[in-house]
Structures are given as structure tokens and as C-alpha cells.
Coordinates of C-alpha atoms in Angstrom, one line a residue:
M362 CA 64.4 136.2 91.6
P363 CA 67.8 136.9 91.4
T364 CA 69.8 136.0 94.5
S365 CA 71.9 138.6 96.1
S366 CA 74.2 138.9 98.5
P367 CA 77.7 141.1 100.6
P368 CA 79.9 139.9 98.3
R369 CA 82.0 137.0 99.3
S370 CA 85.3 135.1 98.2
S371 CA 84.7 132.4 96.3
P372 CA 87.8 129.7 95.5
E373 CA 86.5 127.7 92.3
P374 CA 83.3 130.0 91.4
L375 CA 82.6 127.4 87.9
A376 CA 82.1 124.8 90.1
R377 CA 79.7 126.2 92.4
A378 CA 78.1 127.0 89.0
L379 CA 78.0 123.7 87.8
A380 CA 76.3 123.3 91.6
L381 CA 73.3 126.4 91.1
A382 CA 72.4 124.5 87.5
A383 CA 71.6 121.1 89.0
R384 CA 69.4 122.5 91.2
G385 CA 67.2 123.4 87.9
R386 CA 67.5 119.4 87.8
Y387 CA 64.1 118.5 87.3
T388 CA 62.2 121.7 85.9
T389 CA 64.3 122.9 83.0
A390 CA 63.7 120.7 79.9
P391 CA 63.8 120.7 76.9
N392 CA 66.3 124.3 78.3
P393 CA 69.9 123.0 79.8
R394 CA 70.5 123.5 82.9
V395 CA 72.3 126.7 83.6
G396 CA 73.6 128.4 86.9
A397 CA 75.7 131.5 86.1
V398 CA 78.1 133.3 88.4
V399 CA 79.7 137.1 88.2
V400 CA 82.8 137.7 90.1
R401 CA 84.5 140.8 90.6
D402 CA 87.9 141.3 92.0
G403 CA 88.2 138.0 93.7
A404 CA 84.7 138.1 95.1
V405 CA 81.1 136.7 94.3
V406 CA 78.8 140.0 93.4
G407 CA 75.7 138.3 91.6
E408 CA 74.8 134.8 90.8
G409 CA 71.4 132.6 90.1
W410 CA 70.9 129.1 87.7
H411 CA 67.6 128.8 85.1
R412 CA 65.1 127.4 87.5
R413 CA 62.4 126.2 84.7
A414 CA 62.0 126.4 81.0
G415 CA 60.2 129.6 79.3
E416 CA 61.7 131.9 82.7
P417 CA 64.4 133.8 82.7
H418 CA 68.4 132.5 82.5
A419 CA 70.8 132.1 85.1
E420 CA 73.0 134.6 83.6
V421 CA 69.8 137.2 83.4
H422 CA 69.4 136.4 87.4
A423 CA 73.2 136.8 87.7
L424 CA 73.7 139.8 86.5
A425 CA 70.8 141.6 87.7
A426 CA 72.1 140.8 91.0
A427 CA 75.3 142.3 90.4
G428 CA 74.1 145.6 89.1
A429 CA 76.5 147.9 88.7
R430 CA 79.3 145.7 90.0
A431 CA 79.1 143.4 86.9
R432 CA 81.2 145.9 84.5
G433 CA 84.6 145.0 84.1
A434 CA 84.0 141.4 85.5
T435 CA 84.3 138.0 85.3
L436 CA 80.8 135.9 84.5
Y437 CA 81.5 132.0 85.0
L438 CA 78.8 129.5 83.5
N439 CA 78.9 126.0 82.6
L440 CA 77.0 126.8 79.5
E441 CA 78.0 129.4 76.7
P442 CA 75.9 131.8 77.0
C443 CA 72.4 131.4 74.1
A444 CA 72.9 134.5 71.1
H445 CA 69.4 133.0 70.0
H446 CA 65.9 134.4 70.2
G447 CA 63.5 132.0 72.3
R448 CA 60.8 132.4 74.8
T449 CA 63.9 134.3 76.3
P450 CA 66.5 136.9 74.7
P451 CA 69.1 136.3 73.8
C452 CA 71.4 136.3 77.4
C453 CA 75.1 137.5 75.2
E454 CA 73.1 140.4 74.6
A455 CA 72.8 141.3 78.7
V456 CA 76.2 140.1 78.6
A457 CA 77.4 142.5 76.7
A458 CA 74.8 145.2 77.8
A459 CA 76.5 144.7 81.2
G460 CA 79.6 144.8 80.9
I461 CA 81.2 142.0 81.2
A462 CA 84.6 141.9 80.5
R463 CA 85.3 138.1 80.8
V464 CA 83.9 134.8 80.0
V465 CA 84.6 131.7 82.0
A466 CA 82.0 128.8 80.4
C467 CA 83.1 125.0 80.8
H468 CA 81.5 124.2 77.4
A469 CA 80.4 125.3 74.4
D470 CA 77.0 125.0 72.9
P471 CA 75.8 122.9 70.5
V472 CA 72.9 124.1 68.7
P473 CA 72.4 123.8 65.4
R474 CA 71.9 127.5 65.1
G475 CA 75.4 127.8 66.7
A476 CA 77.2 125.8 65.3
G477 CA 80.3 126.9 64.1
A478 CA 80.3 129.4 65.8
A479 CA 81.0 128.8 69.6
F480 CA 81.3 132.3 71.6
A481 CA 81.0 134.0 68.6
F482 CA 79.0 137.0 69.8
P483 CA 80.8 137.8 73.0
R484 CA 84.0 137.6 70.8
A485 CA 82.7 139.7 68.5
A486 CA 81.9 142.2 71.4
G487 CA 85.7 142.3 72.6
I488 CA 84.1 140.6 76.1
E489 CA 87.8 137.0 77.0
V490 CA 86.7 133.7 76.5
E491 CA 87.7 130.9 78.4
T492 CA 86.5 126.9 78.1
G493 CA 87.7 123.7 79.3
R494 CA 87.5 123.5 82.8
L495 CA 85.2 121.2 84.7
A496 CA 84.3 120.5 81.4
G497 CA 83.7 116.9 82.1
E498 CA 80.7 116.9 84.6
A499 CA 79.3 120.0 82.9
I500 CA 78.4 117.5 80.0
E501 CA 77.5 114.6 82.4
L502 CA 75.4 117.5 84.1
N503 CA 73.5 118.2 80.6
L504 CA 73.2 114.8 78.8
A505 CA 70.3 114.7 78.0
Y506 CA 70.2 118.9 75.9
L507 CA 73.7 117.2 74.6
V508 CA 72.2 114.3 73.0
E509 CA 69.4 115.9 71.9
R510 CA 70.9 119.1 70.2
T511 CA 73.5 116.4 68.6
L512 CA 71.8 113.0 67.9
G513 CA 68.4 114.5 66.9
R514 CA 66.6 112.4 69.2
P515 CA 65.7 111.7 73.1
A516 CA 68.6 110.4 75.8
V517 CA 68.4 107.0 77.1
T518 CA 69.5 105.9 79.8
L519 CA 69.6 101.7 80.7
K520 CA 68.5 101.3 84.5
W521 CA 68.2 98.1 86.2
G522 CA 67.9 96.6 89.7
A523 CA 70.3 93.1 89.7
S524 CA 70.6 90.8 92.8
L525 CA 75.2 90.2 93.5
D526 CA 75.8 87.7 91.3
G527 CA 74.1 89.4 88.3
R528 CA 70.2 88.4 88.3
I529 CA 66.8 90.6 87.8
A530 CA 64.3 87.4 88.7
T531 CA 64.9 84.6 90.1
A532 CA 64.2 81.4 87.5
S533 CA 61.1 81.2 88.0
G534 CA 60.8 84.8 87.4
E535 CA 60.2 86.4 90.7
S536 CA 61.8 90.1 90.9
R537 CA 59.7 91.9 93.6
W538 CA 61.8 92.8 95.5
I539 CA 65.6 92.1 94.7
T540 CA 66.2 96.0 95.7
G541 CA 65.9 97.6 99.1
E542 CA 63.2 100.7 100.0
R543 CA 66.2 103.2 99.5
A544 CA 67.3 102.1 95.9
R545 CA 63.7 101.8 95.1
H546 CA 63.6 105.3 96.3
R547 CA 66.3 106.6 94.3
A548 CA 65.2 105.1 90.9
L549 CA 61.6 106.5 91.6
E550 CA 64.1 110.5 91.5
L551 CA 65.3 108.9 87.9
R552 CA 61.6 109.0 86.4
E553 CA 61.2 112.9 87.5
E554 CA 63.9 113.8 85.8
H555 CA 62.9 111.8 82.2
G556 CA 60.2 112.6 80.1
A557 CA 58.9 108.8 79.2
V558 CA 59.7 105.6 80.7
L559 CA 60.0 102.9 78.8
V560 CA 59.4 98.9 79.8
G561 CA 59.1 95.8 77.4
S562 CA 55.8 93.6 77.5
G563 CA 57.8 91.2 79.5
T564 CA 58.0 92.7 82.1
A565 CA 54.4 94.9 81.8
L566 CA 53.3 91.5 82.5
A567 CA 55.0 90.1 85.3
D568 CA 55.3 92.8 87.4
D569 CA 51.9 94.5 86.8
P570 CA 53.8 98.5 87.0
R571 CA 51.7 101.6 87.1
L572 CA 55.2 103.5 85.9
T573 CA 54.4 106.3 87.7
R574 CA 55.8 109.9 89.4
R575 CA 55.2 110.2 92.8
L576 CA 57.8 112.4 93.8
G577 CA 56.6 115.9 92.8
R578 CA 59.2 117.1 91.5
G579 CA 59.2 116.9 87.5
V580 CA 57.5 119.2 85.1
G581 CA 55.1 118.8 82.3
E582 CA 53.5 114.5 82.0
L583 CA 55.2 111.5 82.4
V584 CA 55.1 109.1 79.1
R585 CA 54.8 105.9 79.8
A586 CA 55.6 104.1 77.3
V587 CA 55.1 99.6 76.5
A588 CA 57.6 97.7 74.1
D589 CA 54.6 95.3 73.2
R590 CA 55.4 93.3 69.2
R591 CA 52.5 91.1 69.8
L592 CA 50.2 93.6 72.0
R593 CA 50.0 91.1 74.7
L594 CA 49.5 93.6 76.9
P595 CA 45.6 93.2 78.6
P596 CA 43.0 96.1 79.1
G597 CA 43.3 95.6 83.2
A598 CA 46.9 96.8 83.9
A599 CA 47.8 98.4 86.4
L600 CA 49.0 101.7 84.4
L601 CA 46.2 102.3 82.1
G602 CA 44.0 103.1 85.7
E603 CA 46.4 105.6 86.0
P604 CA 46.5 109.3 85.1
G605 CA 48.6 110.3 81.8
P606 CA 49.7 109.5 78.8
V607 CA 50.4 105.5 77.6
V608 CA 51.9 104.9 74.4
V609 CA 52.2 101.3 73.3
Y610 CA 54.2 100.3 70.2
T611 CA 53.3 97.1 68.1
E612 CA 53.8 95.4 65.2
S613 CA 50.0 93.7 65.6
D614 CA 47.4 95.1 64.0
E615 CA 44.9 92.5 66.2
P616 CA 41.8 95.1 66.0
A617 CA 40.6 93.4 69.7
A618 CA 43.6 94.3 71.2
R619 CA 43.9 97.6 70.0
A620 CA 40.4 98.4 71.1
G621 CA 40.6 97.5 74.2
L622 CA 43.6 98.8 74.9
E623 CA 42.2 102.8 73.4
A624 CA 38.7 102.2 75.4
R625 CA 41.3 102.6 78.2
G626 CA 43.1 105.5 77.1
A627 CA 46.6 103.8 75.6
E628 CA 47.5 105.3 72.6
V629 CA 48.3 102.6 70.2
V630 CA 50.8 102.9 67.7
R631 CA 51.6 100.6 65.1
L632 CA 55.2 100.2 63.9
E633 CA 57.1 98.4 60.6
R634 CA 59.2 96.7 63.6
V635 CA 59.2 97.7 67.0
T636 CA 62.8 98.6 67.2
P637 CA 65.6 101.3 69.6
A638 CA 65.1 103.6 67.0
A639 CA 61.8 103.4 65.6
M640 CA 60.5 104.3 69.6
L641 CA 62.8 106.8 70.0
A642 CA 61.7 108.9 66.9
D643 CA 58.1 108.8 68.1
L644 CA 59.1 109.9 71.2
G645 CA 61.1 112.8 70.0
R646 CA 58.3 113.9 68.0
R647 CA 56.7 114.0 71.2
G648 CA 58.9 116.2 72.7
V649 CA 60.9 113.9 74.8
Q650 CA 64.2 114.5 75.6
A651 CA 64.7 111.7 77.8
V652 CA 63.5 108.3 78.4
L653 CA 64.2 105.8 81.3
V654 CA 64.6 102.6 79.9
E655 CA 63.3 100.0 82.8
G656 CA 63.3 96.5 81.6
G657 CA 63.6 93.8 81.0
A658 CA 66.8 92.3 80.1
A659 CA 65.3 92.0 76.5
L660 CA 64.6 95.4 75.8
A661 CA 67.5 96.9 77.4
G662 CA 69.5 94.4 75.3
A663 CA 68.1 96.0 71.9
F664 CA 69.5 99.1 72.8
F665 CA 72.4 98.0 73.9
D666 CA 73.3 96.1 70.8
A667 CA 71.7 99.4 68.5
G668 CA 74.1 101.7 70.8
T669 CA 71.1 103.9 71.4
W670 CA 72.2 104.3 74.6
E671 CA 74.0 106.6 76.9
R672 CA 74.3 105.8 80.2
V673 CA 73.6 103.2 82.6
V674 CA 71.8 103.3 86.5
A675 CA 72.6 100.1 87.9
F676 CA 71.4 99.1 91.9
T677 CA 72.9 96.0 92.7
A678 CA 71.9 94.4 96.0
P679 CA 73.4 92.1 98.3
L680 CA 71.6 88.9 97.5
L681 CA 73.0 85.9 95.8
V682 CA 69.9 84.4 93.2
G683 CA 72.0 81.4 91.4
G684 CA 70.2 79.3 88.9
E685 CA 70.9 79.0 84.9
G686 CA 67.5 80.7 83.8
A687 CA 67.6 83.9 86.2
P688 CA 68.1 86.5 84.2
A689 CA 70.2 89.1 83.7
P690 CA 70.2 92.7 83.1
L691 CA 71.0 92.8 79.5
G692 CA 70.1 90.1 77.3
G693 CA 70.6 90.5 73.1
G694 CA 73.6 89.3 71.7
G695 CA 75.9 91.3 73.4
S696 CA 79.8 91.3 72.9
R697 CA 80.8 88.1 71.5
R698 CA 84.5 89.9 72.6
L699 CA 85.9 91.7 75.7
A700 CA 88.2 93.9 73.0
E701 CA 84.8 94.9 72.4
A702 CA 82.8 95.0 75.1
V703 CA 81.6 98.9 75.8
R704 CA 83.7 100.7 78.7
L705 CA 82.0 103.5 80.8
E706 CA 83.0 106.7 82.2
R707 CA 82.3 109.2 85.0
V708 CA 81.4 106.4 86.9
R709 CA 80.2 106.8 90.3
V710 CA 79.6 104.4 93.0
R711 CA 77.4 105.5 96.2
R712 CA 75.2 103.9 98.6
A713 CA 71.4 103.4 99.0
G714 CA 70.4 101.6 102.4
D715 CA 72.3 97.5 102.0
D716 CA 72.4 98.5 98.2
V717 CA 75.1 99.6 95.9
W718 CA 73.9 102.4 93.0
T719 CA 76.9 103.0 90.4
T720 CA 76.2 105.0 87.3
G721 CA 78.3 105.2 84.3
I722 CA 78.4 107.2 80.3
R723 CA 79.3 105.0 77.7
S724 CA 82.7 105.6 77.2
S725 CA 82.2 106.4 72.9
C726 CA 78.9 109.0 73.9
L727 CA 81.7 111.3 75.9
R728 CA 84.2 111.4 73.1
D729 CA 81.7 112.6 70.9
L730 CA 80.2 114.8 73.7
F731 CA 83.5 116.3 73.9
A732 CA 83.9 116.8 70.3
S733 CA 80.8 118.8 69.7
V734 CA 81.0 121.0 72.6
A735 CA 84.6 122.1 71.9
G736 CA 85.0 126.3 72.2

């Protein structure tokens, strides 16, 4: 329902729009997270956010709350109003009909059908348009949506938990639990906002994870996927005992192993090569917008080397493991020179109990997205 409240002053309505948009973190995919604030004569007269895919967009809620006070007002939002027909009518038409005089948005929508015509509808209607402020925050909030629209594949987050000396397990393979309970809860929150979680067969065999959502926040079914080139996953694996889709990517055509997994409800997808690009293409066809790669080192390293990732979420525990044979989070070929090392931006460092929680976005990804959403 539209929110309605007495007019109040708002020092930064664009920041408020971003905060409202974040309320849809778990529920809007495949749509973007959008918040909207209507300001007239320096006071907020209406606001709203997109709550769930298929339901009215943020602009509709905000304009309904504003009513007649929207005429001559400024509409603040984190993303360009949509100009296309989907499950709901175009928001641009509603904005023009309400008499909005000015639109202030963080950035344009790079959706292909609108490419090259950013804000064309409001400008044609005589509405003043301003863009660019808080664009970095807005891109970060809608990273998965923007990556899917610009690259045509799901966005990828690499996630791991490691000791202070950079080990994800001991030399003997023990990894439960390096991080503490609060860090593990944060990791579960990540699953709620991703459409798929992916692990390698080594992690599946060593940890026997369930890979389920447990917090009840996400919408739709979580696709649980395993990269298993040689089809080593046993039919008794814990993830096969949980409801929901399981996809096993393999290069093997061993019929007995395949039959055993399919009898437990898994879908076995044979690929010519189990590569990040091939798995992402298949997950994209399934409607997945964001993939959480949870391990292990070889799988994360493959995504890293291929450059098919956007974000890192790393939990660091105050432990020292040591040992030359203890694995680090990223395997693969890596960077041969420091000049080739990948730099992160939008870096955030927070506490999760005794652990440290660090997130960052690949710099080249941000540069490309900034270019694609320039208004």
C-alpha cells in the first residue's frame, strides 16, 4: 500500500530513496530495487518502494501517497523510471500524468530496449532531469540487475571464510568452523538474496553441505548447484535430502553415477567443459539473476581467472592456521604480477561477532557499469 504521512523536511531525499529501495533486497528480483520520494516546496509529500516483482513500482506508491501534491513537485529515485510495458504499466506515463516537474535519479536504466534513449520519455514530456548523484551507491544496490542487463548473464559473488593468515581449511582438510556463528548467519543472509548457490565437488564431498535457505526472506526457489566434472557426488549427499532444485554440472557420461543422482531428484547437466561461462549460461536460462559461489578454492579460482565475477564477500576469523598445504580461498592461475592484481572498490569492512566481514566490487566492473548507466 502507498505510504502517507504529514509533510516533513528532507535534507537528502535521494539518500532516502536508496534506503527505501533497500527494503526490497530479497523480494524484487528479477526487477531492480527502487525507492521513490516526492518533494514539494522542500517537504516530503509521498514516498514508496518496489516491494515484489509483479507488484506496483516505487513511483506508483510514491505518487499515490502524494496525490494532488505531486503536481509541480520533484521526484527523487535511484533508477530511471521505466518506459516499457511489463507486468505493470510504464512508470514514466504515471510520472507525467501526475504533473511531476523534475526527476532526480541516481542513474539511467541500461535495459536494452531503452538503450540510447535514457530519460527520453520524461524529457519529451517537458520534465527536467538530473542524474549522477549517489550513482555508486545505486549501482552497488542493484549490481545483479545491472550486470544481467548489460552482460546477459547472472552476476557472481565470490564468498569465503578464512583465517587471519588466509586459510580456508587446515592442511588435513578440516574447515568447520573457521568463522563464528554471527559470520555464518551473515553468510546465510547472502543466500537469501541470490537465486543460486554453487560449490565445487571437493567442497560438496568434504563438507557435505545442505546449501539451503533458512531465514525465510528470499522469494522463489534457490537453485543449488555443484560443479562436478567427474560426477563424484554421492546419491547420499545431504543436499539431495532437502527439497528444491539441485543441478549437477559434469563432463562425465557415466550412466550409473548419473542414474543414482537423478533417482534422488538431481538434474545432471552434461557440458562439453565445466567452465564458469557454461554454468552461468545454463543458470541464466533458468532465470537466475545472481549466483553465490561458496567454494572451494579451485572453483573460486576458475571464476577469478575467467573474470566472470563482480563482488567478493570475505569473512576473516581471528585464527592462525599455518601449514604450507593449507588451502587459500583462491586457486587457479591467479595474477603473475602485482600490476595485474584485481583491485576492489566500494570496499566495506564490518564486524560479525569476533570476525571481520569485508565486501568489495571489482573496479573494472564498476567502470563498465558507470559507463552503461550514464544519463
